[in-house]
Amino acid sequence: MKYTVFLSISLVALSMGAKDLKADLDLSHNLWWEAPEVPVVKFTLTDTLGNLNESDLTFRVTSDRDESRDLVKFTGKTHILAGDKQSVQYTINVAEPGFYKCFIYDDGNLIKKFNIGYEPTLVVSLPDAKPDFDQFWDTALSELAAVPGNYTITEDPEKSGKLRKAYKVTMQSLGDETIKAYLYMPVEPGQYPAQIYYNGYGGKPWEMDPDGRPGWIELVTSVRGQFYSEPDNKYGDWIRYNLDKPSEYYYKGAYMDAVRAIDFVSQLDNVDTTNIYAEGGSQGGALTLAAAALGGGRLRAIMPYIPFLSDFRDYFKIVNWPADPVKEEAARIGLTDDQVYDNLTYFDIKNLARRITCPVMMGIGLQDPTCPPHTNMASYALIKAPKSLTIYPTCGHTVDYADWTPRRDAFIADIMNCTK
């Protein structure tokens, strides 16, 4: 298992502003540690007012699931001359692998909040799949197979380039839902590798460079009611839809839409079906993982990043969204918390992770406030296939694409150069 880390200071501003002091983190250790290392957090305090500064300094550490309870707390006085700096460090003895929230206060004013990790790859959240989990998805796949794809491909000259043409695509998916996508295919005849891109939650379509990857067939797809298909949305806020009915829940159909995209690509005459890849971020990362788990082994490798929809019980303890809309919907329709979590087990990516057989390259943002690293690792730890992880210590709900994209291309190239 490879374990890499890339530092991207420019993408995320961790400073939150101070009353008197500014705190700048020492990022030389990338904010995560592995045993026998002991976490040592270092930062520099700088006067911002041009006056002699005497402040009460407080440094707190909590678990990522309960920031109201201190695991570690240090207090003390600081004396900083006008315009001067002071270096501070704290050793944090944590008891178990995990992600931890750190807080720095100046006279009670929060001036910095950030996450650190300790043995991040050892963070485990046990699967909680129901006994009929595999049967549930095998039935869904049978239902999808009974729906003709009814694929349509229409050239879009305005989005086409010299080396590849762009096509509007429609396909039928589970429940006869129409899914829309864009296809980019090389002009020259031949057999080409293909890559599928899955969309983020509520994301808007982006412009592709038609000639950006001339040796590839690329499909930018959508799931029901989102992205290209959002004008036809009949589901409202997708994560709430039929929360009380797993067999009719939104993500049953959405995961089948992800599989239908593989069906579409696989039947194209000029696709090298031994080299189909998938990538996506956030919800797109979850869809990428679900597609690999449910797609019948047709994906050669996948590249999910900052994936959504994993480890719901802990997820909802760490962040307010999507916990709040789910809990609001549950209250509206009279579901208890246990009923909600029981229903969501069928769609929890950590429960699908063990079905993945292809290589996985995952990226996470250590400071992610939307899909926290704890939830990312809940799925990653349960993947049995070859896998590699890249942690972006200062990234929030993103990765550093300047690093991610060439890393992805190298990952694919290594796989294509190996015998399957």
Coordinates of C-alpha atoms in Angstrom, one line a residue:
M1 CA 0.0 0.0 0.0
K2 CA 1.4 3.4 -1.0
Y3 CA 0.9 6.3 1.4
T4 CA 1.8 9.7 0.1
V5 CA 1.2 13.3 1.1
F6 CA 1.3 16.5 -0.8
L7 CA 1.4 20.0 0.7
S8 CA -0.7 22.7 -0.9
I9 CA -0.5 25.8 1.2
S10 CA -2.1 28.1 -1.3
L11 CA -5.5 26.4 -1.6
V12 CA -6.9 26.8 1.9
A13 CA -6.5 29.7 4.2
L14 CA -6.6 28.2 7.7
S15 CA -6.4 31.5 9.5
M16 CA -9.6 32.8 10.8
G17 CA -8.5 36.3 11.9
A18 CA -7.5 37.4 15.4
K19 CA -8.3 40.2 17.8
D20 CA -4.7 40.9 18.7
L21 CA -2.7 37.9 17.4
K22 CA -2.3 35.9 14.2
A23 CA -1.3 32.2 14.4
D24 CA 0.6 30.6 11.5
L25 CA 0.9 26.9 11.5
D26 CA 4.2 25.1 11.0
L27 CA 3.3 22.7 8.2
S28 CA 6.7 20.9 8.0
H29 CA 5.1 17.7 9.3
N30 CA 1.9 18.1 7.2
L31 CA -0.4 17.9 10.2
W32 CA -0.5 14.1 10.5
W33 CA 1.7 11.6 12.3
E34 CA 2.3 7.8 12.4
A35 CA 3.5 5.8 15.5
P36 CA 5.9 5.8 17.1
E37 CA 5.8 9.5 16.3
V38 CA 3.9 11.7 18.8
P39 CA 2.0 14.6 17.4
V40 CA 3.7 18.0 18.0
V41 CA 1.7 21.0 16.8
K42 CA 3.9 24.1 16.2
F43 CA 2.8 27.6 15.3
T44 CA 4.0 31.2 15.3
L45 CA 2.1 34.0 17.0
T46 CA 2.4 37.4 15.5
D47 CA 1.3 40.8 16.9
T48 CA -1.2 42.4 14.5
L49 CA -1.8 45.8 16.3
G50 CA 1.7 47.2 16.6
N51 CA 1.5 47.2 20.4
L52 CA 3.1 45.2 23.2
N53 CA 0.8 42.2 23.4
E54 CA 0.0 40.3 26.6
S55 CA -2.6 37.7 26.0
D56 CA -4.1 34.6 27.6
L57 CA -3.4 31.8 25.1
T58 CA -5.5 28.6 25.0
F59 CA -4.9 25.6 22.9
R60 CA -7.6 22.8 22.8
V61 CA -7.8 19.4 21.2
T62 CA -11.0 17.5 20.8
S63 CA -12.1 14.4 18.8
D64 CA -13.5 15.2 15.4
R65 CA -16.9 13.8 16.6
D66 CA -17.3 15.9 19.8
E67 CA -15.7 19.3 19.9
S68 CA -17.4 20.2 23.2
R69 CA -15.2 17.8 25.2
D70 CA -11.5 18.6 25.6
L71 CA -9.0 15.7 25.2
V72 CA -6.1 18.1 25.7
K73 CA -6.1 21.7 26.9
F74 CA -3.2 24.1 27.5
T75 CA -3.4 27.6 28.9
G76 CA -0.8 30.2 29.4
K77 CA 0.3 33.8 29.0
T78 CA 2.0 35.3 26.0
H79 CA 4.2 38.5 25.9
I80 CA 4.9 39.7 22.4
L81 CA 6.6 43.0 21.6
A82 CA 5.1 45.3 18.9
G83 CA 5.5 43.7 15.5
D84 CA 7.3 40.7 17.0
K85 CA 6.7 36.9 16.8
Q86 CA 6.7 34.0 19.2
S87 CA 7.0 30.3 18.4
V88 CA 4.8 27.9 20.3
Q89 CA 4.6 24.1 20.3
Y90 CA 2.5 21.6 22.1
T91 CA 3.0 17.8 22.3
I92 CA -0.3 15.9 22.0
N93 CA -0.6 12.4 23.4
V94 CA -3.5 10.9 21.7
A95 CA -4.8 7.5 22.6
E96 CA -6.0 6.0 19.3
P97 CA -5.9 6.5 15.5
G98 CA -8.1 9.2 14.3
F99 CA -8.6 12.8 13.3
Y100 CA -8.6 15.6 15.9
K101 CA -9.8 19.2 15.9
C102 CA -7.4 21.8 17.3
F103 CA -8.4 25.3 18.4
I104 CA -6.2 28.3 19.3
Y105 CA -7.6 31.2 21.3
D106 CA -6.3 34.7 22.0
D107 CA -8.0 36.1 25.1
G108 CA -10.9 33.8 24.4
N109 CA -11.1 34.8 20.7
L110 CA -10.8 31.8 18.3
I111 CA -7.9 32.7 16.0
K112 CA -7.3 29.3 14.4
K113 CA -9.2 26.0 13.9
F114 CA -7.7 23.0 12.1
N115 CA -7.6 19.3 11.9
I116 CA -4.7 16.9 12.5
G117 CA -4.4 13.2 11.9
Y118 CA -2.8 10.4 13.9
E119 CA -2.4 7.0 12.1
P120 CA -5.1 8.1 9.6
T121 CA -5.0 4.8 7.6
L122 CA -5.9 2.9 10.8
V123 CA -9.1 4.7 11.3
V124 CA -11.8 2.0 11.1
S125 CA -15.5 2.2 11.2
L126 CA -16.9 -1.3 11.1
P127 CA -19.4 -2.2 8.3
D128 CA -23.0 -2.2 9.4
A129 CA -24.6 -3.7 6.3
K130 CA -27.8 -5.7 6.8
P131 CA -27.9 -9.4 6.1
D132 CA -29.8 -8.8 2.8
F133 CA -27.3 -6.1 1.6
D134 CA -25.9 -8.0 -1.3
Q135 CA -29.3 -9.3 -2.3
F136 CA -30.6 -5.8 -2.2
W137 CA -28.0 -4.7 -4.8
D138 CA -28.2 -7.8 -6.9
T139 CA -31.9 -7.2 -7.2
A140 CA -31.3 -3.6 -8.2
L141 CA -28.8 -4.7 -10.8
S142 CA -31.3 -7.2 -12.2
E143 CA -33.9 -4.4 -12.4
L144 CA -31.5 -2.2 -14.2
A145 CA -30.6 -4.9 -16.7
A146 CA -34.3 -5.3 -17.6
V147 CA -34.4 -1.6 -18.7
P148 CA -33.2 -1.1 -22.3
G149 CA -30.5 1.6 -22.5
N150 CA -32.2 3.3 -25.5
Y151 CA -29.0 5.3 -26.0
T152 CA -29.0 8.3 -28.2
I153 CA -25.9 10.1 -29.4
T154 CA -26.2 13.5 -31.1
E155 CA -23.2 15.5 -32.3
D156 CA -22.7 19.0 -30.8
P157 CA -20.5 20.9 -33.3
E158 CA -20.2 23.9 -31.0
K159 CA -18.5 21.9 -28.3
S160 CA -16.4 19.8 -30.7
G161 CA -12.7 20.3 -31.4
K162 CA -10.4 19.3 -34.2
L163 CA -9.2 16.0 -32.7
R164 CA -12.4 15.0 -30.9
K165 CA -16.1 15.5 -31.4
A166 CA -18.6 16.2 -28.7
Y167 CA -21.9 14.4 -28.5
K168 CA -25.0 14.9 -26.4
V169 CA -26.0 11.6 -24.9
T170 CA -29.2 10.3 -23.3
M171 CA -29.8 6.9 -21.8
Q172 CA -32.5 5.1 -19.9
S173 CA -31.8 3.9 -16.4
L174 CA -33.7 2.3 -13.5
G175 CA -37.3 3.3 -13.4
D176 CA -37.1 4.5 -17.0
E177 CA -35.4 7.6 -15.8
T178 CA -33.7 9.6 -18.6
I179 CA -30.0 10.4 -17.9
K180 CA -28.1 13.0 -19.8
A181 CA -24.4 13.1 -20.5
Y182 CA -21.7 14.5 -22.8
L183 CA -19.4 12.2 -24.8
Y184 CA -16.0 13.2 -26.3
M185 CA -14.7 10.8 -28.9
P186 CA -11.5 11.0 -31.1
V187 CA -12.1 11.7 -34.8
E188 CA -9.6 9.1 -35.9
P189 CA -10.9 5.5 -35.9
G190 CA -9.3 3.1 -33.5
Q191 CA -9.7 1.5 -30.1
Y192 CA -9.3 4.0 -27.2
P193 CA -9.3 3.9 -23.4
A194 CA -12.3 5.6 -21.8
Q195 CA -12.8 7.6 -18.6
I196 CA -16.1 8.3 -16.9
Y197 CA -16.6 11.5 -14.8
Y198 CA -19.3 11.5 -12.1
N199 CA -20.9 14.7 -10.8
G200 CA -20.8 16.3 -7.4
Y201 CA -24.0 17.0 -5.4
G202 CA -25.8 19.9 -7.0
G203 CA -22.8 20.6 -9.2
K204 CA -23.2 22.6 -12.4
P205 CA -21.9 21.4 -15.8
W206 CA -18.4 22.5 -16.6
E207 CA -16.8 23.1 -20.0
M208 CA -14.5 20.3 -21.2
D209 CA -11.6 20.9 -23.5
P210 CA -12.6 18.8 -26.5
D211 CA -9.0 18.2 -27.5
G212 CA -7.6 18.1 -24.0
R213 CA -7.1 14.3 -24.0
P214 CA -7.1 13.4 -27.7
G215 CA -6.2 9.8 -27.1
W216 CA -9.2 9.2 -24.9
I217 CA -12.9 8.7 -25.0
E218 CA -14.4 10.7 -22.1
L219 CA -18.0 10.6 -20.8
V220 CA -19.1 13.4 -18.4
T221 CA -22.3 11.9 -17.0
S222 CA -25.0 12.8 -14.5
V223 CA -27.3 11.0 -12.2
R224 CA -31.0 11.5 -12.1
G225 CA -32.2 15.1 -11.4
Q226 CA -28.7 16.5 -11.2
F227 CA -26.0 18.2 -13.4
Y228 CA -27.1 17.8 -17.1
S229 CA -30.3 16.2 -15.8
E230 CA -31.2 18.8 -13.3
P231 CA -33.8 20.6 -15.5
D232 CA -35.8 17.4 -15.1
N233 CA -35.3 17.1 -11.3
K234 CA -38.4 15.7 -9.7
Y235 CA -36.7 14.6 -6.5
G236 CA -36.3 17.9 -4.7
D237 CA -33.4 17.8 -2.3
W238 CA -32.0 14.5 -3.5
I239 CA -30.7 13.1 -0.2
R240 CA -34.2 13.4 1.4
Y241 CA -36.1 11.6 -1.3
N242 CA -37.9 8.5 -0.1
L243 CA -35.7 8.4 3.0
D244 CA -38.1 5.9 4.6
K245 CA -38.1 3.5 1.6
P246 CA -34.7 1.9 0.8
S247 CA -36.1 0.2 -2.3
E248 CA -37.2 3.6 -3.6
Y249 CA -34.6 5.9 -2.1
Y250 CA -32.9 8.4 -4.3
Y251 CA -29.4 6.8 -4.1
K252 CA -30.7 3.4 -5.2
G253 CA -31.5 5.0 -8.6
A254 CA -28.4 7.2 -8.6
Y255 CA -26.0 4.3 -8.0
M256 CA -27.8 2.4 -10.8
D257 CA -27.3 5.5 -13.0
A258 CA -23.6 5.3 -12.3
V259 CA -23.6 1.6 -13.5
R260 CA -25.7 2.5 -16.5
A261 CA -22.9 5.0 -17.6
I262 CA -20.5 2.0 -17.6
D263 CA -23.1 0.1 -19.7
F264 CA -23.1 2.9 -22.2
V265 CA -19.4 3.2 -22.5
S266 CA -18.9 -0.5 -22.7
Q267 CA -21.1 -0.9 -25.8
L268 CA -19.2 1.8 -27.8
D269 CA -17.4 0.1 -30.7
N270 CA -14.2 2.2 -30.4
V271 CA -13.8 1.7 -26.6
D272 CA -11.0 -0.6 -25.4
T273 CA -13.2 -2.3 -22.8
T274 CA -10.2 -3.5 -20.9
N275 CA -9.3 0.1 -20.1
I276 CA -12.3 1.9 -18.6
Y277 CA -11.6 4.2 -15.7
A278 CA -13.8 6.4 -13.5
E279 CA -13.2 9.6 -11.5
G280 CA -15.2 12.0 -9.4
G281 CA -15.1 14.3 -6.4
S282 CA -17.5 14.6 -3.4
Q283 CA -20.7 12.9 -4.5
G284 CA -18.9 12.1 -7.7
G285 CA -16.3 10.3 -5.5
A286 CA -19.1 8.2 -3.9
L287 CA -20.6 7.4 -7.3
T288 CA -17.1 6.4 -8.5
L289 CA -16.8 4.0 -5.6
A290 CA -20.3 2.7 -6.0
A291 CA -19.8 2.1 -9.7
A292 CA -16.7 0.1 -9.0
A293 CA -18.5 -1.9 -6.3
L294 CA -21.6 -2.6 -8.5
G295 CA -20.3 -2.4 -12.0
G296 CA -19.4 -6.0 -12.4
G297 CA -15.6 -5.6 -12.5
R298 CA -15.6 -3.6 -15.8
L299 CA -13.7 -0.6 -14.4
R300 CA -9.9 -1.1 -14.7
A301 CA -9.2 1.5 -11.9
I302 CA -10.9 4.4 -10.2
M303 CA -9.8 7.8 -8.8
P304 CA -12.3 9.0 -6.2
Y305 CA -11.5 12.1 -4.1
I306 CA -13.1 13.7 -1.1
P307 CA -15.9 11.1 -1.3
F308 CA -19.4 11.7 0.1
L309 CA -22.0 9.3 1.6
S310 CA -19.9 7.2 4.0
D311 CA -20.1 6.3 7.7
F312 CA -23.4 8.1 8.3
R313 CA -23.6 7.7 12.1
D314 CA -20.2 9.4 12.6
Y315 CA -20.7 11.7 9.6
F316 CA -23.7 13.3 11.2
K317 CA -21.8 13.8 14.5
I318 CA -19.0 15.7 12.8
V319 CA -20.8 18.1 10.4
N320 CA -24.3 19.7 10.1
W321 CA -24.8 19.1 6.4
P322 CA -26.2 16.8 5.2
A323 CA -27.2 15.8 8.8
D324 CA -29.7 18.7 9.2
P325 CA -31.8 18.1 6.1
V326 CA -31.8 14.3 6.7
K327 CA -32.9 14.8 10.3
E328 CA -35.5 17.4 9.2
E329 CA -37.0 14.9 6.7
A330 CA -36.9 12.1 9.2
A331 CA -38.9 14.3 11.7
R332 CA -41.4 15.2 9.0
I333 CA -42.1 11.6 8.1
G334 CA -41.8 10.2 11.6
L335 CA -38.6 8.2 11.4
T336 CA -36.4 7.5 14.5
D337 CA -32.6 8.0 14.3
D338 CA -32.1 4.2 14.3
Q339 CA -34.6 3.8 11.4
V340 CA -32.8 6.5 9.4
Y341 CA -29.4 4.9 9.9
D342 CA -30.8 1.4 9.2
N343 CA -32.1 2.6 5.9
L344 CA -28.9 4.4 5.0
T345 CA -26.8 1.3 5.6
Y346 CA -27.8 0.1 2.1
F347 CA -26.2 3.3 0.5
D348 CA -23.2 3.7 2.8
I349 CA -20.1 3.6 0.7
K350 CA -18.2 1.8 3.5
N351 CA -20.6 -1.1 3.1
L352 CA -19.9 -1.2 -0.6
A353 CA -16.1 -0.9 -0.2
R354 CA -15.4 -4.6 0.1
R355 CA -17.0 -5.3 -3.3
I356 CA -14.4 -3.2 -5.1
T357 CA -11.9 -5.3 -6.9
C358 CA -10.0 -2.8 -9.1
P359 CA -7.1 -0.5 -8.0
V360 CA -8.1 2.7 -6.2
M361 CA -6.3 6.0 -6.0
M362 CA -8.0 8.2 -3.4
G363 CA -7.4 11.9 -2.4
I364 CA -8.7 13.6 0.7
G365 CA -8.5 17.1 2.2
L366 CA -7.4 17.1 5.8
Q367 CA -9.4 20.3 6.5
D368 CA -12.6 19.1 4.7
P369 CA -15.7 20.5 6.4
T370 CA -18.1 18.8 4.1
C371 CA -16.9 15.3 3.7
P372 CA -14.6 15.0 6.7
P373 CA -11.5 12.9 6.5
H374 CA -12.8 10.5 9.1
T375 CA -15.7 9.5 6.7
N376 CA -13.3 9.2 3.8
M377 CA -11.1 6.8 5.7
A378 CA -14.1 4.7 6.9
S379 CA -14.5 3.5 3.3
Y380 CA -10.8 3.5 2.3
A381 CA -9.8 1.3 5.2
L382 CA -12.3 -1.4 4.1
I383 CA -11.2 -1.6 0.4
K384 CA -9.4 -4.9 -0.1
A385 CA -8.2 -4.0 -3.6
P386 CA -4.8 -2.4 -4.3
K387 CA -5.0 1.2 -3.1
S388 CA -3.1 4.4 -2.6
L389 CA -4.0 7.5 -0.6
T390 CA -2.9 11.1 -1.0
I391 CA -3.6 13.5 1.9
Y392 CA -3.7 17.3 1.1
P393 CA -3.1 18.7 4.6
T394 CA -4.4 22.3 4.0
C395 CA -7.2 21.4 1.5
G396 CA -10.8 21.7 2.5
H397 CA -13.4 20.2 0.3
T398 CA -11.1 19.9 -2.7
V399 CA -7.8 18.5 -3.8
D400 CA -4.9 20.4 -5.4
Y401 CA -5.7 19.7 -9.0
A402 CA -2.2 20.8 -10.0
D403 CA -1.0 17.8 -8.1
W404 CA -4.0 15.5 -8.5
T405 CA -4.3 15.5 -12.2
P406 CA -0.7 14.5 -13.1
R407 CA -0.8 12.1 -10.2
R408 CA -3.9 10.6 -11.7
D409 CA -2.4 10.4 -15.1
A410 CA 0.7 8.6 -13.8
F411 CA -1.5 6.2 -11.9
I412 CA -3.4 5.3 -15.0
A413 CA -0.2 5.0 -17.1
D414 CA 1.3 2.6 -14.6
I415 CA -1.8 0.4 -14.8
M416 CA -2.0 0.5 -18.5
N417 CA 1.7 -0.5 -18.7
C418 CA 1.0 -3.6 -16.6
T419 CA -0.5 -6.8 -17.8
K420 CA -4.1 -7.0 -16.6

